XYZ file of C-alpha atoms in Angstrom:
440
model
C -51.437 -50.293 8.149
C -54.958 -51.809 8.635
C -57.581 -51.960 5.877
C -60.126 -49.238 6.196
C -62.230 -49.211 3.661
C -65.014 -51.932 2.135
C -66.072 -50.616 -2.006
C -68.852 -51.743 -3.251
C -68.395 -51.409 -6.936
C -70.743 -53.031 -8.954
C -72.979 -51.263 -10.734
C -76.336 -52.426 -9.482
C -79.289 -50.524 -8.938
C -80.308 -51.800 -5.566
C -76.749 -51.988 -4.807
C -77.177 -55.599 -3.052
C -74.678 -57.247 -5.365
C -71.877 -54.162 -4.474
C -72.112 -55.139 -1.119
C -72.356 -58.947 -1.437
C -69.044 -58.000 -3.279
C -67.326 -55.630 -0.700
C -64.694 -57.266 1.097
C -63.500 -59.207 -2.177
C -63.292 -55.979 -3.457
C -61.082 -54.546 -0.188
C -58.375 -57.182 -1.239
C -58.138 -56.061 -4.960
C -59.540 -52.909 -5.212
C -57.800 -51.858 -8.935
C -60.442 -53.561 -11.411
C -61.876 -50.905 -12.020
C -59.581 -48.490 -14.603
C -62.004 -45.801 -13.400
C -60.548 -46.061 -9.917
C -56.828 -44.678 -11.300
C -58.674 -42.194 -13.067
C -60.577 -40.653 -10.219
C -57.148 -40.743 -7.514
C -55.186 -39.081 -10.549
C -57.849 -36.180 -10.620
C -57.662 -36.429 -6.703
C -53.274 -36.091 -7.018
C -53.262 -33.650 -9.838
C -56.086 -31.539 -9.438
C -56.663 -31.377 -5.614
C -54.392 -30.029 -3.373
C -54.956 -31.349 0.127
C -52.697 -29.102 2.244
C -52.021 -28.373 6.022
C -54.601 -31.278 7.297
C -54.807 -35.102 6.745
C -55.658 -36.045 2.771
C -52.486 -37.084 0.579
C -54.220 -39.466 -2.078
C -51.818 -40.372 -3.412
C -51.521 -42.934 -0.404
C -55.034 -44.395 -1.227
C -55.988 -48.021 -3.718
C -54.257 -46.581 -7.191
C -52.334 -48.986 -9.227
C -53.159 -52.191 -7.554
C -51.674 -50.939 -3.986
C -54.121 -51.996 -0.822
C -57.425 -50.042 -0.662
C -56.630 -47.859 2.436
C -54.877 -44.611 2.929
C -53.326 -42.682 5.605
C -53.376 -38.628 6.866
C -52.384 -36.566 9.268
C -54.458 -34.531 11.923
C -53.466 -30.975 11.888
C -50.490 -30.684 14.016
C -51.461 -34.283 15.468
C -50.334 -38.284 14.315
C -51.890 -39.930 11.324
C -55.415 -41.245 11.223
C -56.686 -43.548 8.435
C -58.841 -42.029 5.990
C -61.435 -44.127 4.493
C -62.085 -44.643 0.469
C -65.109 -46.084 0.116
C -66.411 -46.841 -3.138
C -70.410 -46.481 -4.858
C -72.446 -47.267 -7.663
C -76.129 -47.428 -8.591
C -78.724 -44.854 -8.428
C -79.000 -42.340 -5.623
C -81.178 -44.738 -3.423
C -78.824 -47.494 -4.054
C -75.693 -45.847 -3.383
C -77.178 -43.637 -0.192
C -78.297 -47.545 1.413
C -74.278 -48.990 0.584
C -72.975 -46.220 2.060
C -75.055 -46.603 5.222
C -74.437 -50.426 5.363
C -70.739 -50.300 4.987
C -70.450 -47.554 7.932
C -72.732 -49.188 9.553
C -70.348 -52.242 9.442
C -67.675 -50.473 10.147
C -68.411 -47.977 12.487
C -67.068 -45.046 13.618
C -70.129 -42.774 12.618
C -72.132 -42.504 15.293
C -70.294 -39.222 16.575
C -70.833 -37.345 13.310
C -73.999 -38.512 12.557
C -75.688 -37.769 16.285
C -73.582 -34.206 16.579
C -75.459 -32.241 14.089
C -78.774 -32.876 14.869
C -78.289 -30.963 17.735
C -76.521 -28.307 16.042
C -79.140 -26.194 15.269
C -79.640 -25.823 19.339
C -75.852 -25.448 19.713
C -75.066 -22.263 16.912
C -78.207 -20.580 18.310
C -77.954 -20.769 21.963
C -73.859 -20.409 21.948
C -72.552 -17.993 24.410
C -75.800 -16.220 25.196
C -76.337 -17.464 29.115
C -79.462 -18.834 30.253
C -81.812 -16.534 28.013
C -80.415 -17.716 24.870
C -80.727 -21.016 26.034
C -84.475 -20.148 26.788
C -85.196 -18.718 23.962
C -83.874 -21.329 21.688
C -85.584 -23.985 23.367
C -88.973 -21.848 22.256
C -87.705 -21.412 19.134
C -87.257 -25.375 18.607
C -90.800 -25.790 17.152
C -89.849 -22.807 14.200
C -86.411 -24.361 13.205
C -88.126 -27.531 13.233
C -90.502 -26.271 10.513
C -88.295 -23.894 8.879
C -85.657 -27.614 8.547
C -89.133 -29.222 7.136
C -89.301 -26.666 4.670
C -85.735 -26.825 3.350
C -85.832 -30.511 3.253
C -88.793 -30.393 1.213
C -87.016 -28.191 -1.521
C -84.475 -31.126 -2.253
C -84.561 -32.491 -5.323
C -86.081 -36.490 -5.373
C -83.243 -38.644 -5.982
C -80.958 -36.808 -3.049
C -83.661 -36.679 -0.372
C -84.383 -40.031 -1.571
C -80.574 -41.056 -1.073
C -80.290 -39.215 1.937
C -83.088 -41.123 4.139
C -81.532 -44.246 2.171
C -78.602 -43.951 3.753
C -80.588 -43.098 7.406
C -82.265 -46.036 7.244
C -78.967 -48.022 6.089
C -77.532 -46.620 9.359
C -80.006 -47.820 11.613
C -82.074 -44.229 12.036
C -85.154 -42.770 11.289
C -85.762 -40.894 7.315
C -86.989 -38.081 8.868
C -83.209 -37.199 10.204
C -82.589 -36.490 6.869
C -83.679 -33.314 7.176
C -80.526 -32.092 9.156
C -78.123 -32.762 6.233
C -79.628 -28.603 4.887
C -78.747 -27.629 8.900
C -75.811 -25.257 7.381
C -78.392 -23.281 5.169
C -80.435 -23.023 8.006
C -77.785 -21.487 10.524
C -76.858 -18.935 7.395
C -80.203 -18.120 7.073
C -80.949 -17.185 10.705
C -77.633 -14.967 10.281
C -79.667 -13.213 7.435
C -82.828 -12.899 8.498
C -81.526 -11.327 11.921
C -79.788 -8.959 9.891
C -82.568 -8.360 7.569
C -84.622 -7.416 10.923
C -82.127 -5.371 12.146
C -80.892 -7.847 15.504
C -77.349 -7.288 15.244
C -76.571 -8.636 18.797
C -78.391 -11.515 17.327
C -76.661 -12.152 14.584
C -73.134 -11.893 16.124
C -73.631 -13.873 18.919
C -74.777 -16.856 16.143
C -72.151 -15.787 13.504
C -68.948 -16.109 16.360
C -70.580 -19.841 17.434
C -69.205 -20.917 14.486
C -67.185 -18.147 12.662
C -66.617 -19.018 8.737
C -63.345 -19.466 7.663
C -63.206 -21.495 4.795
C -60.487 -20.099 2.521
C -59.320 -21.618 -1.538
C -57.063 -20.446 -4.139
C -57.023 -22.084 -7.544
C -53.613 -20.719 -9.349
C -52.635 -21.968 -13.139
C -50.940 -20.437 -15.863
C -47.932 -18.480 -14.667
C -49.541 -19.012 -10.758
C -48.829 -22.369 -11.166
C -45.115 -23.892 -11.412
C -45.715 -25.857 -14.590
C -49.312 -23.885 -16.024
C -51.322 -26.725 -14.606
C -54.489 -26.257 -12.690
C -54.019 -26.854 -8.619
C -56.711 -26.459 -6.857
C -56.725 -25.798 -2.516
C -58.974 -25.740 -0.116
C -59.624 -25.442 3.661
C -62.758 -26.452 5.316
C -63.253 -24.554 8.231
C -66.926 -26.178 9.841
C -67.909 -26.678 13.369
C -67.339 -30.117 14.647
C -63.415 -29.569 15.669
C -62.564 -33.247 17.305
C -65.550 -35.003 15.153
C -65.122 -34.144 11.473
C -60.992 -34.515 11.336
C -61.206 -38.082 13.556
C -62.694 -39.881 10.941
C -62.214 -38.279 6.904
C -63.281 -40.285 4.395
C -62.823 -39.884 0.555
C -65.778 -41.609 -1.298
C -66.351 -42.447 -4.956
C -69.276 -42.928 -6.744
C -70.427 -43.796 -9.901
C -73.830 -43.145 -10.471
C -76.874 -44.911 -12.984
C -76.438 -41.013 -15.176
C -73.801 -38.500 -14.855
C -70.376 -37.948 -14.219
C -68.507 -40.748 -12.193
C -67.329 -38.110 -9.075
C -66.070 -38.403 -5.574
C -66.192 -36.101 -2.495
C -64.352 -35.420 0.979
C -65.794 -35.836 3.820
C -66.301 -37.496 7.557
C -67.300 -41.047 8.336
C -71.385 -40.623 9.118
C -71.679 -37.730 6.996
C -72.774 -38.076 2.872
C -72.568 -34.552 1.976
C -71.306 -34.407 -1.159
C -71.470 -30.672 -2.469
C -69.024 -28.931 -0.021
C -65.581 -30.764 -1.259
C -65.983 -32.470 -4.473
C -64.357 -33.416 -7.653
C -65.183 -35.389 -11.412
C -63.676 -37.275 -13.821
C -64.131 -34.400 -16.398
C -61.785 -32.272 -14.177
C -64.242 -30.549 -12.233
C -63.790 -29.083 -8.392
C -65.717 -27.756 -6.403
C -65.630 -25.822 -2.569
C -68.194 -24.242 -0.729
C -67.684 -21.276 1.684
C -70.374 -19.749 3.448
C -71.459 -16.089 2.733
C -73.752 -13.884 4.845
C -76.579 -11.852 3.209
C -80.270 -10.968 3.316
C -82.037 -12.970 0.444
C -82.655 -15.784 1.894
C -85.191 -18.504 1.201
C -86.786 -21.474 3.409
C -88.019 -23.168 -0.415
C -85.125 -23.457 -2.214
C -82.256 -25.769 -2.953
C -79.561 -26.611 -0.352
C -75.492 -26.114 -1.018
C -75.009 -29.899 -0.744
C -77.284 -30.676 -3.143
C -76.486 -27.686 -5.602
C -72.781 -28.987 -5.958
C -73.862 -32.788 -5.529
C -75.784 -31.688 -9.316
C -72.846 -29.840 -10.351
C -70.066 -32.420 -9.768
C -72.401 -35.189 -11.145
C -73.407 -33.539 -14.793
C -71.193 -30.487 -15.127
C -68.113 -31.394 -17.651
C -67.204 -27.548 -17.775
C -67.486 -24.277 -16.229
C -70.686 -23.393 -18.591
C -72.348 -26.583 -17.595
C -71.584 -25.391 -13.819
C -72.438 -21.946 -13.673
C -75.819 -23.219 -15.992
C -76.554 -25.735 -13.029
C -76.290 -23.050 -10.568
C -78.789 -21.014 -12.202
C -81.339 -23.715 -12.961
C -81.286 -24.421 -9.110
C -81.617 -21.116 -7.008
C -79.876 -21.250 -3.057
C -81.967 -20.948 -0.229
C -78.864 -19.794 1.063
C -75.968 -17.843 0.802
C -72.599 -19.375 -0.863
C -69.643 -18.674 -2.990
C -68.685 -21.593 -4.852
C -65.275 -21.897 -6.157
C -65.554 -24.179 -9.572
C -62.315 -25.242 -11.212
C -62.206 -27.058 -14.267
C -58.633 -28.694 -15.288
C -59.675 -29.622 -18.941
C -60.309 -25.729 -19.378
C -56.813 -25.105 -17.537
C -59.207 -21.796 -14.918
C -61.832 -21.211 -12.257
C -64.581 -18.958 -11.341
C -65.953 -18.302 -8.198
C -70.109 -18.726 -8.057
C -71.730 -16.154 -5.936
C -75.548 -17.027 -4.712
C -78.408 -15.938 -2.796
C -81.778 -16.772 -2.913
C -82.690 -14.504 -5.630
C -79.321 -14.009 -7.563
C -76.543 -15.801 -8.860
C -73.415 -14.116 -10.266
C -70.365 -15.219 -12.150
C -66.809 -13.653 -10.786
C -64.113 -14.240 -13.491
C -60.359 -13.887 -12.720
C -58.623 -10.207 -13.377
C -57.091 -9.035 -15.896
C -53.401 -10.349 -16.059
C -54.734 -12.654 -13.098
C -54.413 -16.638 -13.360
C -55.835 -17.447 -9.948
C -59.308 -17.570 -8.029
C -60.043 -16.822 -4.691
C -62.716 -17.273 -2.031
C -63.196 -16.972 1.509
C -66.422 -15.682 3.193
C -67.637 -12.232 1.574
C -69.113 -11.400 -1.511
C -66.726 -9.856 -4.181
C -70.046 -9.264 -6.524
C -70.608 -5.250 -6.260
C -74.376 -6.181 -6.573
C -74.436 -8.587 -3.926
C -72.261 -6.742 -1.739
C -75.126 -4.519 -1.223
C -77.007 -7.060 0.631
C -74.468 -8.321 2.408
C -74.987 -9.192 6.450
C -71.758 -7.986 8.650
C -72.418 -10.142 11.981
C -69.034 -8.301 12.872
C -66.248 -5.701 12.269
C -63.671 -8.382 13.357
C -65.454 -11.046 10.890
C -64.875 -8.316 8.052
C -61.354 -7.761 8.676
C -61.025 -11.822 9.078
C -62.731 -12.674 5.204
C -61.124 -9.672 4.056
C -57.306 -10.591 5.321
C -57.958 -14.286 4.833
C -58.398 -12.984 0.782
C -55.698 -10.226 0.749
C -53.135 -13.466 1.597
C -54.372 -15.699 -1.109
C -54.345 -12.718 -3.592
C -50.937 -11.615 -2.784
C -49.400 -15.472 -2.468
C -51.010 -15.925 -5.981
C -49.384 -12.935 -7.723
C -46.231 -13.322 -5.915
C -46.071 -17.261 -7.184
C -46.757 -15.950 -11.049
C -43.889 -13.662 -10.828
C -41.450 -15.842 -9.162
C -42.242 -19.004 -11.649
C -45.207 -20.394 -9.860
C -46.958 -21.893 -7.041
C -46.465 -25.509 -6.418
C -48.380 -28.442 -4.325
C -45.764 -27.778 -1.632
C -46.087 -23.773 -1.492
C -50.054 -24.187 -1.287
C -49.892 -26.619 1.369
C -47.662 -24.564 3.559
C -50.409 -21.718 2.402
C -53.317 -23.579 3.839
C -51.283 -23.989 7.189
C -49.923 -20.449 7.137
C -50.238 -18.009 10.006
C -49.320 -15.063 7.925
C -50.573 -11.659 9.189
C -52.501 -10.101 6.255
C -51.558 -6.619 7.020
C -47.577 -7.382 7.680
C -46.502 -9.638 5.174
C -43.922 -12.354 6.188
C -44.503 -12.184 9.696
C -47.012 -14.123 11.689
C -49.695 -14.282 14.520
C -51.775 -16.590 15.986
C -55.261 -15.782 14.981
C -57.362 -13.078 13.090
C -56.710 -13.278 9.161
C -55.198 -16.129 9.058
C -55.609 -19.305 7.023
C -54.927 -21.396 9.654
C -57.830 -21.124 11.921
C -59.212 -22.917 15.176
C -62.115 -23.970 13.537
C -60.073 -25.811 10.792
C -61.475 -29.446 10.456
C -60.175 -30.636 6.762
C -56.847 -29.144 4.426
C-alpha cells in the first residue's frame, strides 16, 4: 500500500508551519490523541456502506496514514486522509497546497464549473444547447449572487484554497453550483415550465438516500448512522475520495467526505461531539438567489453544533437559498432528526411514535412544505417515495428482529430491493442502489 495522504497538523494560523511539517507528519501520523478520537466517531458513528470508505483502515493507533476502499462493484482505490488546522483561510490554502502536491484534482475541480452548462442543456438537442448558451450571462449573475451570501471566513477559505490550487478566487463561486441547479428546478416550477423542469431534474436525478436506526433499530441501542451520496460526476467523484480532518482556530474539531479537488464540507460530515450530518436535495418553490448555501449551512453546523438543539438553532439562524433535508444525528443524545429547508422555512421532523430511526431521501415529509413542493416527474415521485418506503420498512423490521447492524446497513445502501415487492429485486426505479451513486 502506498502513502496517500500528507497532514498538516499544527495549529498555525497561516498554516505555513503545518505544511513545513507534512511529510514528517505522513510517517507518524498518531501524535495527535485527537486523531483516534475523530476515526472512532468515523467507525462507530458512520456507516460507510455499498461504496469505498471503511475507516477503520485509515492512521488510528499509530498504523500508516493511508487507507484503502472499494469502487462500487470495482477494485480498491486509496482514499486520502488529509489532515487541517488554523483558521478558515489557513486551512482552505493547506488543503490547496497539499493537492496541489499531490495531484489528482484537476478532474474534479475543472468538471463542475461547467456543470451549470451540462444540468441545463442535458438531453434537450440543439435548442437547449442554444438557449443555455444565452442563458450563460443570468447563471453567471444569479452564481455571483449566491456566492455573495456566504458567510466571510468560508468564501474566504474557499478562494484560499483556489488560489492554493493554482486558479483564479473568482472560481469560488461554483462551490454553491448545487443550489443553483435546485433553484432553476424551482423557479421553472414556480413559472409553470414543467418540460423545463424535467428535462433539468432527469440530468441529474436525486437519489441520495440515509437511515439513522438506534434503540431497538440498532443491534446493540447504539447510534449508526448511513448514507448514500448520489451526485453527478459518476467516474470523477468515486476515483479519488478523500476523508479530511480539520481542526479549526473556534469550534468543534470535525471532518468531512469528500473527492480530491473538492472542499465541500456540509454534504457528508461528522464532529467530535458526535454529530452527523447528510444532505439530500429537495425540490420546491421558495427559493432564494441571497441566502446561505447547503455547504456552508452544515460546514456551521458540524463546526459549533454539540447537539441536535445547537443544530436545528444553526439552521434557523442561517436561512437556505435552497431546498434541502438535512439528516442530523447526534450519538451523545443516542437519535436524529431530519432538517427540512427552503428559503423561507425551516422545519424540524422528529422520529414516530414507537419509531427509533430517521429517514431521508428527496421529498419533503413536512405537511407544510409539501405544499410547495416541485414534482419535475411522476417517475421521480414514485423513486423518493420507494427509495423511503425501503428504509422505513428495513428500520422497523431490524427493531423487531433485534436490530440493524453495520453489516445489514451496508448491504441496505447496495440493495436493489423493489419497494413495492419486498424481497425481490430490480435493476432501477426505487432502489437504493442507483446509477448515479458516487459515495456509500
Amino acid at each position: 500500500m502506498q502513502p496517500i495522504a500528507q497532514t498538516p497538523s499544527s495549529r498555525t494560523a497561516d498554516g505555513d508551519r503545518a505544511n513545513d511539517r507534512a511529510d514528517d507528519r505522513a510517517d507518524d501520523p498518531a501524535d495527535d490523541p485527537a486523531d483516534d478520537h475523530l476515526a472512532d466517531c468515523l467507525d462507530d458513528h458512520v456507516v460507510r456502506g455499498s461504496g469505498f470508505i471503511r475507516a477503520g483502515d485509515s492512521n488510528r493507533r499509530g498504523g500508516p496514514n493511508r487507507a484503502r476502499g472499494r469502487r462500487i462493484g470495482g477494485d480498491p482505490v486509496p482514499v486520502r486522509i488529509i489532515h487541517l488546522a488554523g483558521s478558515e483561510a489557513a486551512i482552505g490554502e493547506q488543503h490547496g497546497r497539499i493537492l496541489r502536491g499531490i495531484g489528482g484534482y484537476e478532474a474534479a475541480y475543472s468538471y463542475y464549473p461547467s456543470l451549470p452548462g451540462r444540468l441545463l442543456a442535458a438531453g434537450g438537442g440543439r435548442a437547449a444547447h442554444l438557449a443555455t448558451d444565452l442563458a450563460r450571462p443570468v447563471f453567471d449573475r444569479l452564481l455571483a449572487r449566491l456566492a455573495a451570501a456566504r458567510p466571510a471566513d468560508l468564501a474566504a477559505r474557499t478562494q484560499a484554497f483556489a488560489r492554493a490550487l493554482g486558479q483564479s478566487a473568482e472560481e469560488a463561486r461554483f462551490l454553491v453550483v448545487m443550489d443553483l441547479f435546485q433553484n432553476v428546478v424551482g423557479l421553472a416550477g414556480r413559472m409553470g415550465l414543467g418540460p423545463f423542469s424535467r428535462r433539468v431534474a432527469h440530468a441529474a436525478p436525486p437519489s441520495c438516500s440515509s437511515l439513522a436506526v438506534w434503540g431497538a433499530a440498532s443491534v446493540d441501542g447504539r447510534l449508526r448512522h448511513a448514507r448514500n451520496f448520489d451526485f453527478p460526476g459518476v467516474g470523477i467523484w468515486e476515483e479519488a475520495p478523500a476523508v479530511v480532518f480539520c481542526t479549526p482556530d473556534e469550534g468543534v474539531r470535525y471532518g468531512f467526505v469528500t473527492t480530491v479537488g473538492a472542499d465541500t464540507v456540509g454534504v457528508t460530515c461528522f464532529n467530535e461531539a458526535g454529530i452527523c450530518l447528510s444532505a439530500h436535495t429537495r425540490f420546491h418553490r421558495d427559493v432564494s438567489f441571497r441566502a446561505a448555501s447547503v455547504v456552508d449551512v452544515g460546514h456551521l453546523i458540524v463546526r459549533e453544533a454539540r447537539c441536535l438543539d445547537d443544530a436545528i438553532r444553526i439552521a434557523r439562524a442561517h436561512p437556505t437559498a435552497s431546498t434541502w433535508g438535512l439528516l442530523v444525528s447526534s450519538a451523545s443524545e443516542g437519535r436524529a432528526v431530519v432538517i427540512e429547508t427552503t428559503a423561507k422555512a425551516v422545519e424540524v421532523v422528529e422520529a414516530g411514535a414507537g419509531d427509533e430511526f430517521a429517514a431521508s431521501t428527496n421529498r419533503y415529509r413536512t405537511p407544510s412544505l409539501q405544499a410547495g413542493e416541485v414534482s419535475p416527474a411522476p417517475a421521480w415521485i414514485v423513486n423518493s417515495d420507494g427509495r423511503y418506503q425501503t428504509l422505513e420498512r428495513t428500520a422497523r423490521a431490524g427493531a423487531a428482529s433485534g436490530g440493524l447492524t453495520a453489516q445489514n446497513l451496508q448491504a441496505l445502501l447496495g440493495s436493489h430491493i423493489c419497494p413495492e415487492v419486498p424481497g425481490h429485486e430490480r435493476g432501477g426505479g426505487g432502489t437504493l442502489a442507483m446509477a448515479i451513486g458516487v459515495q456509500s
